[in-house]
mmCIF file of C-alpha atoms and ligand atoms in Angstrom:
data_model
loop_
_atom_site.group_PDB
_atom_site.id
_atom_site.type_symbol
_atom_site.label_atom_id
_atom_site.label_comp_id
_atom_site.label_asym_id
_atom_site.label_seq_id
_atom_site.Cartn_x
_atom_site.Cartn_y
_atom_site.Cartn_z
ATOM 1 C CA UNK A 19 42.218 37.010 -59.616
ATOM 2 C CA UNK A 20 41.840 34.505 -63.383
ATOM 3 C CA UNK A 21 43.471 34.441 -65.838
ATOM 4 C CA UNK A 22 42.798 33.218 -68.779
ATOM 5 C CA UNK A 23 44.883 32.226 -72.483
ATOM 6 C CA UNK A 24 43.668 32.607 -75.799
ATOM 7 C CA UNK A 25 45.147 31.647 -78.803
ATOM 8 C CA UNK A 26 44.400 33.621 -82.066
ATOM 9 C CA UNK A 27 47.037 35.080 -84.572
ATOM 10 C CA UNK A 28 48.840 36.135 -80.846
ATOM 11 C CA UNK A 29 48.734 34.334 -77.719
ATOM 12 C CA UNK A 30 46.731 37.040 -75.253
ATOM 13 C CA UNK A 31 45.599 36.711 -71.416
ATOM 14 C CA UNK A 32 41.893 37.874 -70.864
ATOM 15 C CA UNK A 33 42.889 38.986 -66.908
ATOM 16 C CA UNK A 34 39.789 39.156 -64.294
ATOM 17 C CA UNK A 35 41.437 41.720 -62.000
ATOM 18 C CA UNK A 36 40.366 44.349 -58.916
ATOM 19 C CA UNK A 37 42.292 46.698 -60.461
ATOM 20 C CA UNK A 38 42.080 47.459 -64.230
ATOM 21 C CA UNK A 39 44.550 50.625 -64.338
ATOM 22 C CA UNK A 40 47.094 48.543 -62.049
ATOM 23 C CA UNK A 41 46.966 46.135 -65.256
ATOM 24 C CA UNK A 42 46.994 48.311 -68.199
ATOM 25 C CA UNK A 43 49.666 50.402 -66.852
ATOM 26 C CA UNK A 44 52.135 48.732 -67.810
ATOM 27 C CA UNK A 45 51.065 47.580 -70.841
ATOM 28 C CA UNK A 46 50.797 51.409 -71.923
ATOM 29 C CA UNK A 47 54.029 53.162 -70.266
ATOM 30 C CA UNK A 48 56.390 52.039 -72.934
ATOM 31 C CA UNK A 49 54.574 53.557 -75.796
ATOM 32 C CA UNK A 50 54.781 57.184 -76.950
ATOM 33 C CA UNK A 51 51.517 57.471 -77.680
ATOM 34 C CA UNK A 52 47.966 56.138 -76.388
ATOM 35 C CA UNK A 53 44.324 56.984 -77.960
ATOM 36 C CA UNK A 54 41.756 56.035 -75.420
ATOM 37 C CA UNK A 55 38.241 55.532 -76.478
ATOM 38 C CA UNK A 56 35.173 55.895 -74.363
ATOM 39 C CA UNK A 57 31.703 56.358 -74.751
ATOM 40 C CA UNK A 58 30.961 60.297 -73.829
ATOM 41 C CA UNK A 59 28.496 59.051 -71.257
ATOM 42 C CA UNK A 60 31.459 57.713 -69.396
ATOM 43 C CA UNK A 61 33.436 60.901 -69.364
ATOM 44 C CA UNK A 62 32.415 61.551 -65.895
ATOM 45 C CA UNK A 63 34.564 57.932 -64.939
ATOM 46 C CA UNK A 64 37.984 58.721 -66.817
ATOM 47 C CA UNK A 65 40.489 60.249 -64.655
ATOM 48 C CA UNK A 66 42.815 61.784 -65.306
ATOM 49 C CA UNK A 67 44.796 58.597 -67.338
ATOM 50 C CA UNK A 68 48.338 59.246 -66.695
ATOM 51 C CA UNK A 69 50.948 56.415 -68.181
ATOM 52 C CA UNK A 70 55.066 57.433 -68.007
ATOM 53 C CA UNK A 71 55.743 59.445 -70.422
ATOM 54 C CA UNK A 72 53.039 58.431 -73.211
ATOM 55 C CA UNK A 73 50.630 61.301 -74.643
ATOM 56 C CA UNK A 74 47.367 60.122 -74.058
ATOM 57 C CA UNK A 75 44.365 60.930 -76.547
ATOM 58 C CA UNK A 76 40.925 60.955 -74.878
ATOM 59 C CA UNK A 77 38.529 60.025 -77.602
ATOM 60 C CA UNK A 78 35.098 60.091 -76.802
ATOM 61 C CA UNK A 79 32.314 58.162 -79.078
ATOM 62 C CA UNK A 80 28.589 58.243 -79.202
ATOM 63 C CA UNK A 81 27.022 55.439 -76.720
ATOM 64 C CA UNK A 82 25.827 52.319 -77.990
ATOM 65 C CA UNK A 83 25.706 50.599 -81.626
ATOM 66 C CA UNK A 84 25.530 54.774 -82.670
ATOM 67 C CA UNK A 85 28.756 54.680 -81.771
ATOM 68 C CA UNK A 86 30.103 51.476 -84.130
ATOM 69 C CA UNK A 87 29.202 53.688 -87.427
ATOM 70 C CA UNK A 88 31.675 54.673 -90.541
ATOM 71 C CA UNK A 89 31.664 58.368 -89.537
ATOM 72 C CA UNK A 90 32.681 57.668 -85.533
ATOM 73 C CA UNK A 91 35.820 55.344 -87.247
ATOM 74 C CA UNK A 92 36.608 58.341 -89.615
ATOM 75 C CA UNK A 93 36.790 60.591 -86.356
ATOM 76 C CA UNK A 94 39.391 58.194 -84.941
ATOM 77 C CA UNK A 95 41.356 58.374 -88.276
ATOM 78 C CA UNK A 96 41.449 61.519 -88.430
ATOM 79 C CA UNK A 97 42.531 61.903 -84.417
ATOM 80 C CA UNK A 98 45.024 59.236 -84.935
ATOM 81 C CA UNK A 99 46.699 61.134 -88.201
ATOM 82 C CA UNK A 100 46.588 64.691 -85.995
ATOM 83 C CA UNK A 101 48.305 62.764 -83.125
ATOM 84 C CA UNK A 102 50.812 61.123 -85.707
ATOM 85 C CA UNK A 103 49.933 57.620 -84.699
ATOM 86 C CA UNK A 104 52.676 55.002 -85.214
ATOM 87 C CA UNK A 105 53.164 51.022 -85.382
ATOM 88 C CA UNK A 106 54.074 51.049 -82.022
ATOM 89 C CA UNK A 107 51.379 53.441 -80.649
ATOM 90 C CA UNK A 108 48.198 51.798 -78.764
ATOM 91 C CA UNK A 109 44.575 52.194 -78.976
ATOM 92 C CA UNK A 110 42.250 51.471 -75.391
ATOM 93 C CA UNK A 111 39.438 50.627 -75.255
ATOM 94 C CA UNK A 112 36.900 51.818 -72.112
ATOM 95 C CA UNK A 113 33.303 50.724 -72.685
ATOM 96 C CA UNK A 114 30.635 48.012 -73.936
ATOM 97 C CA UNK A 115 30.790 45.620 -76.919
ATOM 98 C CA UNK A 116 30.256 48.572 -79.182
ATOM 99 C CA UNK A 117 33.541 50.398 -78.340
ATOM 100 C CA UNK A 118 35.605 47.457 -78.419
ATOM 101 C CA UNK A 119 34.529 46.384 -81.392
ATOM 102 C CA UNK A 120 34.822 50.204 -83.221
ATOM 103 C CA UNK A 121 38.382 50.482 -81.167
ATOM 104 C CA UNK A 122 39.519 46.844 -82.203
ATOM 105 C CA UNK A 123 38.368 47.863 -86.088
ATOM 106 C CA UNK A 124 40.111 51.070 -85.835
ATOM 107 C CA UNK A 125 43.047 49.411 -84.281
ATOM 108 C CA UNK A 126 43.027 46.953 -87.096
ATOM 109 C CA UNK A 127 42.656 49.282 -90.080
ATOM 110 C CA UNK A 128 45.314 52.241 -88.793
ATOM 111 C CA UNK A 129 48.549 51.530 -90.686
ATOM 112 C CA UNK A 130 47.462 47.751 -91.193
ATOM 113 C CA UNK A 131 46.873 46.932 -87.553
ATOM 114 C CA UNK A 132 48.205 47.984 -84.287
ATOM 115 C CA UNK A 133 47.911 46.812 -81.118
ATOM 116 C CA UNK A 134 45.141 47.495 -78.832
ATOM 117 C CA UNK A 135 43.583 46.445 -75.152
ATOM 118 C CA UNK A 136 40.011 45.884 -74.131
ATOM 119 C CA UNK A 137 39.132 47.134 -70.958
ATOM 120 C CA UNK A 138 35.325 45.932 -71.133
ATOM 121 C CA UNK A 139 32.819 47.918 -68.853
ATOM 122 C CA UNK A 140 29.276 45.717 -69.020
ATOM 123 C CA UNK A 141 28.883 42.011 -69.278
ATOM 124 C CA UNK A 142 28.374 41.281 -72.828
ATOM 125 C CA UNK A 143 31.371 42.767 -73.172
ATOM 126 C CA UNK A 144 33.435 41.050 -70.437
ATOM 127 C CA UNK A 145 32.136 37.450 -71.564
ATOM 128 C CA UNK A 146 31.471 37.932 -75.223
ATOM 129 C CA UNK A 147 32.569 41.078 -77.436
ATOM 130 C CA UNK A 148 36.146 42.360 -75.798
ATOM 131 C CA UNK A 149 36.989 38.203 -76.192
ATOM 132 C CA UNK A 150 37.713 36.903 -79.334
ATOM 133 C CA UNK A 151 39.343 39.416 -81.619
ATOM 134 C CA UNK A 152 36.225 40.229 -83.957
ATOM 135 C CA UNK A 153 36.217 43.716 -84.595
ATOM 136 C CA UNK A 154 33.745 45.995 -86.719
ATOM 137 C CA UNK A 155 31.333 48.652 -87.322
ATOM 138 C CA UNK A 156 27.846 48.614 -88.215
ATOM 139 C CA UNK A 157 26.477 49.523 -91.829
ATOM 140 C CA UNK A 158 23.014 50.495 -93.362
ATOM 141 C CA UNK A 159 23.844 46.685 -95.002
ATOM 142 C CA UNK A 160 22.923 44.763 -91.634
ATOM 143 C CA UNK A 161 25.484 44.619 -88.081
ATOM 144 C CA UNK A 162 28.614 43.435 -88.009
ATOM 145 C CA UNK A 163 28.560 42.696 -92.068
ATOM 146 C CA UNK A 164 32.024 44.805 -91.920
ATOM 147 C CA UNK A 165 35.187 44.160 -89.993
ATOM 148 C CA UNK A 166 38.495 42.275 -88.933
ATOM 149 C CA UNK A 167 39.631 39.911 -87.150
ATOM 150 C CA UNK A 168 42.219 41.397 -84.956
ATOM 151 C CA UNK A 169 42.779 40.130 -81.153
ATOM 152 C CA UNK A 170 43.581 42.434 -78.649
ATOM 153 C CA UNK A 171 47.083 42.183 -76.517
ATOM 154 C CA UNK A 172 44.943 41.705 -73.123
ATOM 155 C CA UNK A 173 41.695 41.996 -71.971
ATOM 156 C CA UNK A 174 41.155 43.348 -68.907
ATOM 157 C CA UNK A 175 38.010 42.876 -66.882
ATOM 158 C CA UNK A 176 37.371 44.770 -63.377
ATOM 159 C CA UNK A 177 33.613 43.277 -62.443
ATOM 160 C CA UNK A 178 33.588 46.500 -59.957
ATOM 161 C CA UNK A 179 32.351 48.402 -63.372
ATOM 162 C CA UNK A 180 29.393 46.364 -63.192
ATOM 163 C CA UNK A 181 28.215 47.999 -60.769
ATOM 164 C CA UNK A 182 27.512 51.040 -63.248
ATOM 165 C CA UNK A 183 24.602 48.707 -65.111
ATOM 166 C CA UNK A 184 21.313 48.829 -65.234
ATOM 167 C CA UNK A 185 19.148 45.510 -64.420
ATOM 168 C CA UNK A 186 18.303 45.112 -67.823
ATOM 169 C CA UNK A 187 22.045 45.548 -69.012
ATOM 170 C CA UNK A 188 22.827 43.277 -66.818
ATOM 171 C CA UNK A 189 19.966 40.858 -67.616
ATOM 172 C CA UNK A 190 21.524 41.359 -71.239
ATOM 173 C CA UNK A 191 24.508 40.445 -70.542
ATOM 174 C CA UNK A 192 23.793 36.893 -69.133
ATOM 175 C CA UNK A 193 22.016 35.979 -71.963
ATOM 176 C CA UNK A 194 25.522 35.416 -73.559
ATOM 177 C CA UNK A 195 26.178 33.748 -70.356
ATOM 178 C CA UNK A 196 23.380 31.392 -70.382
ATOM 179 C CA UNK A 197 24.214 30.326 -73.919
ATOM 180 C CA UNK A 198 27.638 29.602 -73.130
ATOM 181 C CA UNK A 199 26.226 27.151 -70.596
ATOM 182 C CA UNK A 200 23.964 25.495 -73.104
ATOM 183 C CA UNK A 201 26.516 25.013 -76.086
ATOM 184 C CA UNK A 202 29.641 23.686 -73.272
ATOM 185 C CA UNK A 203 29.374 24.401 -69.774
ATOM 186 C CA UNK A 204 25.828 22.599 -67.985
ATOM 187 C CA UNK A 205 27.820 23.805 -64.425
ATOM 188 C CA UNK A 206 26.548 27.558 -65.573
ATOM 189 C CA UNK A 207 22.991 26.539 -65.971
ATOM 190 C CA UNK A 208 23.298 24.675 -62.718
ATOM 191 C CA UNK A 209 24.203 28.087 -61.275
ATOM 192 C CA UNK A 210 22.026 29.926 -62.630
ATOM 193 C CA UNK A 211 18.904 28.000 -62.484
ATOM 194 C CA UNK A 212 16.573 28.747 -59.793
ATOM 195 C CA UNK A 213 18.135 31.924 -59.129
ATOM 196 C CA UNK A 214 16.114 35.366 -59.701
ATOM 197 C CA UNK A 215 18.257 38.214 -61.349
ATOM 198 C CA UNK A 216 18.901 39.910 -58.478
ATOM 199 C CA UNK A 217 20.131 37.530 -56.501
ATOM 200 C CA UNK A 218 22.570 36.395 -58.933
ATOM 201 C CA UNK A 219 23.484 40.540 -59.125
ATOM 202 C CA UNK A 220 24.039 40.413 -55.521
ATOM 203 C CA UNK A 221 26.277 37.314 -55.283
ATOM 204 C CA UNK A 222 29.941 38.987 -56.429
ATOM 205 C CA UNK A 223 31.554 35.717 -55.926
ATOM 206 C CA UNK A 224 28.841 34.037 -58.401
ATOM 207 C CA UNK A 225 29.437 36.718 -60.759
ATOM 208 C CA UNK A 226 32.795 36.122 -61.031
ATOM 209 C CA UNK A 227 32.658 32.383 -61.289
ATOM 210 C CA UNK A 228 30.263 32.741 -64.286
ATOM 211 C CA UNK A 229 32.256 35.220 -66.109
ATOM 212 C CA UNK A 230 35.210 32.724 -66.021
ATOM 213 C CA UNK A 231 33.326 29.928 -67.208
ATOM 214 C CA UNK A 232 31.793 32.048 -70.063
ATOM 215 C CA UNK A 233 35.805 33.618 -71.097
ATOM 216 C CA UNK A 234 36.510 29.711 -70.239
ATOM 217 C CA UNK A 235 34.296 28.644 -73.409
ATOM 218 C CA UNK A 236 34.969 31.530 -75.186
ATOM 219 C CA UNK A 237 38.474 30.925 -75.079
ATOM 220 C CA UNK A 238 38.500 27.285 -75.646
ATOM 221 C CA UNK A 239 36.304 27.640 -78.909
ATOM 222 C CA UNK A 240 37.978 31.137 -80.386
ATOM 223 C CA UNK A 241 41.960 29.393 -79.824
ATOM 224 C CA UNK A 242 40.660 25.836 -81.910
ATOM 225 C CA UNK A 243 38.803 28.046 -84.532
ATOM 226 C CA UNK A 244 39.960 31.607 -84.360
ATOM 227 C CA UNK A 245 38.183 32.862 -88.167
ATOM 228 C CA UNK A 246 35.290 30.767 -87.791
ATOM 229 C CA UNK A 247 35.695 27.834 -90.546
ATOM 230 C CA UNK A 248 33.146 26.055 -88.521
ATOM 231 C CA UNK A 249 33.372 25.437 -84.590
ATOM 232 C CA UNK A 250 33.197 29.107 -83.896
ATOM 233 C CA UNK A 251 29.890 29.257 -85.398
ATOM 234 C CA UNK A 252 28.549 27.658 -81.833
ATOM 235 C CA UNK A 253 29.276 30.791 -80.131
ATOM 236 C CA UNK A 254 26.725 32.564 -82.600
ATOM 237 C CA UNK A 255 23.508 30.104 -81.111
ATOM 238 C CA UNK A 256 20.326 32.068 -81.360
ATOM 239 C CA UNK A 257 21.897 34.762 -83.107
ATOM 240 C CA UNK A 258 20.905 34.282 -86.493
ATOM 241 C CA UNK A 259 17.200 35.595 -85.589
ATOM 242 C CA UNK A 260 18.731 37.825 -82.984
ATOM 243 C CA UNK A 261 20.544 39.482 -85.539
ATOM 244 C CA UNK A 262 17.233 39.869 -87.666
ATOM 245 C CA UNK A 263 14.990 41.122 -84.363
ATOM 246 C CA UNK A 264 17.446 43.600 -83.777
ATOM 247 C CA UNK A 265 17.682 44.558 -87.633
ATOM 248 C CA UNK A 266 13.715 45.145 -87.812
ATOM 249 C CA UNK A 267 13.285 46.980 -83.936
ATOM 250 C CA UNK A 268 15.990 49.390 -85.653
ATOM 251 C CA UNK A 269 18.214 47.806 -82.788
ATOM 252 C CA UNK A 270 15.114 49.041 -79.780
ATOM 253 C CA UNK A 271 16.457 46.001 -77.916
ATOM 254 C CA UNK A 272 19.490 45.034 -76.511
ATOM 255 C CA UNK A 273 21.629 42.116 -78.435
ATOM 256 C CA UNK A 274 20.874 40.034 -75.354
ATOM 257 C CA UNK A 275 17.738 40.061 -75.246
ATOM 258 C CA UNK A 276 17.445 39.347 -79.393
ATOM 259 C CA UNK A 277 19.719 36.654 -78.218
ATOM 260 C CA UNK A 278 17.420 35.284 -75.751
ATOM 261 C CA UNK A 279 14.564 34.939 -77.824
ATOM 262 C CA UNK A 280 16.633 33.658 -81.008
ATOM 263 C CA UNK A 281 17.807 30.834 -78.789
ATOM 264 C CA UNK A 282 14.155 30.033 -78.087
ATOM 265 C CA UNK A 283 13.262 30.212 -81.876
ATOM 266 C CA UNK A 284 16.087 27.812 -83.097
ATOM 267 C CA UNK A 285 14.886 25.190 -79.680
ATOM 268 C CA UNK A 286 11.708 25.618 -81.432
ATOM 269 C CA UNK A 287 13.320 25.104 -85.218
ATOM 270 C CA UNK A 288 15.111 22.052 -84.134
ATOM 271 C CA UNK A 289 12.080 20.421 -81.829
ATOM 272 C CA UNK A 290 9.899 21.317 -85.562
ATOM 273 C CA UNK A 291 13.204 18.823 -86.741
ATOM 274 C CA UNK A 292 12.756 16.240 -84.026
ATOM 275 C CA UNK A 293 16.373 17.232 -83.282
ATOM 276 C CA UNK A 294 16.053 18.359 -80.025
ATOM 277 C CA UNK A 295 14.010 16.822 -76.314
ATOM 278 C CA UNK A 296 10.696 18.681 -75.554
ATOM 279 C CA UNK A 297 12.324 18.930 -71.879
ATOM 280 C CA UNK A 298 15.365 21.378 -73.325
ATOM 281 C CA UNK A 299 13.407 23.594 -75.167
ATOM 282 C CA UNK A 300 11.373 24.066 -71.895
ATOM 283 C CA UNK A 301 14.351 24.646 -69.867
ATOM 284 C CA UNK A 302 15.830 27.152 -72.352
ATOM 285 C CA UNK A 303 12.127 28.975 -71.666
ATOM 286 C CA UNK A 304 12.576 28.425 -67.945
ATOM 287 C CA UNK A 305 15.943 29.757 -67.236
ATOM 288 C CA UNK A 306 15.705 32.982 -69.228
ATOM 289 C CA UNK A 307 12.555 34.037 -67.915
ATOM 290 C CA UNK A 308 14.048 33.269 -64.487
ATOM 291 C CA UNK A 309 17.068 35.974 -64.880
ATOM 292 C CA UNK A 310 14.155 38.147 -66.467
ATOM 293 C CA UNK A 311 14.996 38.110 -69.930
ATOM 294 C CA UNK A 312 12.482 38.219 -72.963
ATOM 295 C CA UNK A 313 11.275 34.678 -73.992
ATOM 296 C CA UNK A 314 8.930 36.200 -76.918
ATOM 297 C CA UNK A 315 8.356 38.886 -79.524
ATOM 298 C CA UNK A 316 5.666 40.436 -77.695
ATOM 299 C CA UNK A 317 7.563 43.796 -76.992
ATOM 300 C CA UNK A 318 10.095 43.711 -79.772
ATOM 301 C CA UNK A 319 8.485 46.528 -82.490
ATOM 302 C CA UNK A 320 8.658 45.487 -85.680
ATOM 303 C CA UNK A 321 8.366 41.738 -85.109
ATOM 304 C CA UNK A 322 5.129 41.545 -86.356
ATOM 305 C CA UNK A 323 6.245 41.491 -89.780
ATOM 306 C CA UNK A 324 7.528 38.055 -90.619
ATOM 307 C CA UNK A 325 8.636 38.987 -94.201
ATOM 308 C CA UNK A 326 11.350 41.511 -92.757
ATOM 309 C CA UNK A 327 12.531 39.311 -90.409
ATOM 310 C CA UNK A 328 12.879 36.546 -92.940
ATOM 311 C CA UNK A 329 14.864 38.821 -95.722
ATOM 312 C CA UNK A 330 17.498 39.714 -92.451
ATOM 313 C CA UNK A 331 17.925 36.268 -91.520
ATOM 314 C CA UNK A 332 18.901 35.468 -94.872
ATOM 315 C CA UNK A 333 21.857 38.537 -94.210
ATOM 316 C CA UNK A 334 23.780 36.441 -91.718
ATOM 317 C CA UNK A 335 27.275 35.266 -92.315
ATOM 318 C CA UNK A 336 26.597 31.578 -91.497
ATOM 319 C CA UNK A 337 24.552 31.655 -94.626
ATOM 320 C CA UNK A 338 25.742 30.227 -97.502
ATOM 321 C CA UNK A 339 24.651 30.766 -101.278
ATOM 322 C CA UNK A 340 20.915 30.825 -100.548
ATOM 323 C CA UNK A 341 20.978 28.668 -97.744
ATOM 324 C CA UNK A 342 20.069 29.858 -94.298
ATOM 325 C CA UNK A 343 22.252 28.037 -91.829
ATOM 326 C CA UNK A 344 21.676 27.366 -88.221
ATOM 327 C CA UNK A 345 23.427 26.612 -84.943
ATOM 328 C CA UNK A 346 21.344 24.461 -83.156
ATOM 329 C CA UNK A 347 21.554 22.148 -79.771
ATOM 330 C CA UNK A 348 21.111 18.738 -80.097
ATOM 331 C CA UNK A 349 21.554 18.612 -76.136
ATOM 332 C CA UNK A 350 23.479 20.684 -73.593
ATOM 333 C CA UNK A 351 27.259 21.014 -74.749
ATOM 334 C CA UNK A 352 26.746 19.167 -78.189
ATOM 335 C CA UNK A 353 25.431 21.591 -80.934
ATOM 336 C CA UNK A 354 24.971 20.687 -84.517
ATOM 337 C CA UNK A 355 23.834 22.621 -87.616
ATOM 338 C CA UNK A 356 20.649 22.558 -89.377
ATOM 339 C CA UNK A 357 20.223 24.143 -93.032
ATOM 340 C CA UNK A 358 17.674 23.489 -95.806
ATOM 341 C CA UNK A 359 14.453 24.577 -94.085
ATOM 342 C CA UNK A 360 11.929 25.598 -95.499
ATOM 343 C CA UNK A 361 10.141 29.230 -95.015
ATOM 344 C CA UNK A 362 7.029 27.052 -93.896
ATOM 345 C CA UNK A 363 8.885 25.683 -90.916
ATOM 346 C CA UNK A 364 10.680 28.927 -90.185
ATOM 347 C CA UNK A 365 7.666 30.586 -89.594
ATOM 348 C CA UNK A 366 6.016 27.633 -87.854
ATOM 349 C CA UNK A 367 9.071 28.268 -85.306
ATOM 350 C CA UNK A 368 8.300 32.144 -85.434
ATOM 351 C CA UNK A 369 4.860 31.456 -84.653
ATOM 352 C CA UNK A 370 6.314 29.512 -81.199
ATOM 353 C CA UNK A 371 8.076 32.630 -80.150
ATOM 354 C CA UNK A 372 5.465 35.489 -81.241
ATOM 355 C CA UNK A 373 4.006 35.882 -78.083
HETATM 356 N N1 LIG B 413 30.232 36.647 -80.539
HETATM 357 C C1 LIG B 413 30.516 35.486 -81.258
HETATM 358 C C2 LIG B 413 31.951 35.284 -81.545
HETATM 359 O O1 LIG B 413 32.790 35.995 -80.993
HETATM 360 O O2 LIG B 413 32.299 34.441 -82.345
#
């Protein structure tokens, strides 16, 4: 149906397709071996994978960021060295962000790298985490503090699996959407606005349109800045307190939705700045509530204590020395960064998004 090229240490299409095994067969048939990863809750939704010749290894993981952990990667090891994995072997992987990022890092760590395909099942992971080639696990250190950079060699997105999501997964996976629109693309605010979440659910040829126009952005920004010297950093807006909600709920929300609010919170930091119009930060409000995401702390546990929330921030890997650095939006499609600030205005920001 799209396809679209990204340029990263390979050249890789990120395919939009009605028919993800009709894609990956041939990507797998050559090979002697495959490992597929899955999250167990999906076991019910693997056939029978059959590719030429290749012996396949079903490898089921625990669901969700349990699943992106230093013991689930030392499973895979350990399967891949039973299995006799070689260079030429592949890993897939079936699931959310948190598969292909664990997959990708396993892929990227087994004998120095192999290759691997995405075959993302929600839609964070169709317009953010199967896109890009950052791979990792999670650590008792904060998320995604460990990792690789290793692209995939295709992704390959079916949006029939979205059908398998719950509202609020799906409400999740917009947010990513959403900020896409504000850091490049004003045509995906345009369709979103105004629009409740079910509608948008409903509207398959909507759906489609705004997970091109996310991989669009994705792609544009990941192939001009693959390891993040400095544009890439856009792609992270309102994660830097995201990051930290999630780290103090003991990850009770959804990355989306700590994305949601985070975008809110640096509006907030940069209006505090006189860096951004009163009328964006209000539309930022307006258009996330409308797809029924979060807009404030007011169910995230844990976000009562500022002092937490402050330490994690200070964790992120835009920071630098001691200094906190964020994305912000100067106006739709032209971000900027903002460091320096002082705890005083931080929590002036916090205060904003508290309830
Ligand atoms: N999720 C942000 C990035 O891929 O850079």
């Amino acid at each position: 149906m799209a396809e679209i090229e990204v340029r990263a240490e390979r050249t890789y299409s990120v395919r939009i397709t009605g028919d993800w095994r009709g894609d990956l067969s041939p990507l797998v048939t050559k090979r002697s071996r495959v490992a597929i990863i899955y999250p167990a809750t999906m076991a019910a939704d693997m056939p029978s994978l059959v590719f030429g010749n290749a012996e396949v290894l079903t490898l089921p993981i625990p669901d969700g960021e349990a699943g992106k952990s230093a013991t689930v990667l030392n499973y895979i090891w350990g399967e891949l060295a039973k299995a006799g994995f070689t260079r030429s072997d592949l890993i897939v992987a079936i699931g959310g962000g948190t598969v292909t990022d664990l997959a990708g890092y396993a892929a990227a760590s087994w004998l120095r790298g192999i290759d691997w395909v995405a075959v993302p099942t929600t839609l964070a992971g169709m317009v953010d985490a199967s896109v890009g080639g950052k791979t990792g696990i999670n650590s008792p250190y904060g998320k995604n503090l460990i990792g690789a950079f290793h692209s995939p060699i295709s992704v390959i997105i079916d949006p029939a699996w979205l059908k398998t999501l719950s509202d609020r997964d799906f409400a999740a996976g917009l947010a990513e959407v959403i900020k896409c629109g504000f850091i490049d693309d004003e045509e995906i605010l345009t369709l979103v606005s105004g629009k409740s979440l079910s509608e948008i659910r409903s509207n398959s040829g909507l759906v489609n349109k705004l997970i091109e126009r996310s991989i669009s952005t994705k792609a544009k920004v990941v192939s001009e800045d693959f390891k993040e010297s400095e544009l890439r950093e856009i792609l992270n807006y309102g994660h830097t307190f995201g990051h930290a909600i999630e780290r103090v709920s003991d990850y009770a929300i959804r990355h989306g939705e700590a994305v949601a609010i985070g975008m809110i919170f640096v509006a907030e930091l940069a209006s505090l700045k006189g860096l951004i119009e009163d009328d964006l930060v209000a539309r930022h409000r307006s258009i996330l509530a409308g797809v029924s995401l979060p807009t404030s702390l007011a169910n995230v546990p844990g976000a009562s204590n500022w002092q937490s929330l402050y330490a994690a921030m200070a964790l992120d890997k835009k920071s630098r020395g001691s200094n906190i650095r964020f994305v912000i939006l100067n106006a739709i499609g032209n971000c900027g960064r903002l460091e320096g600030v002082t705890e005083d205005e931080l929590k002036s920001a916090y205060e904003k998004v508290l309830a």
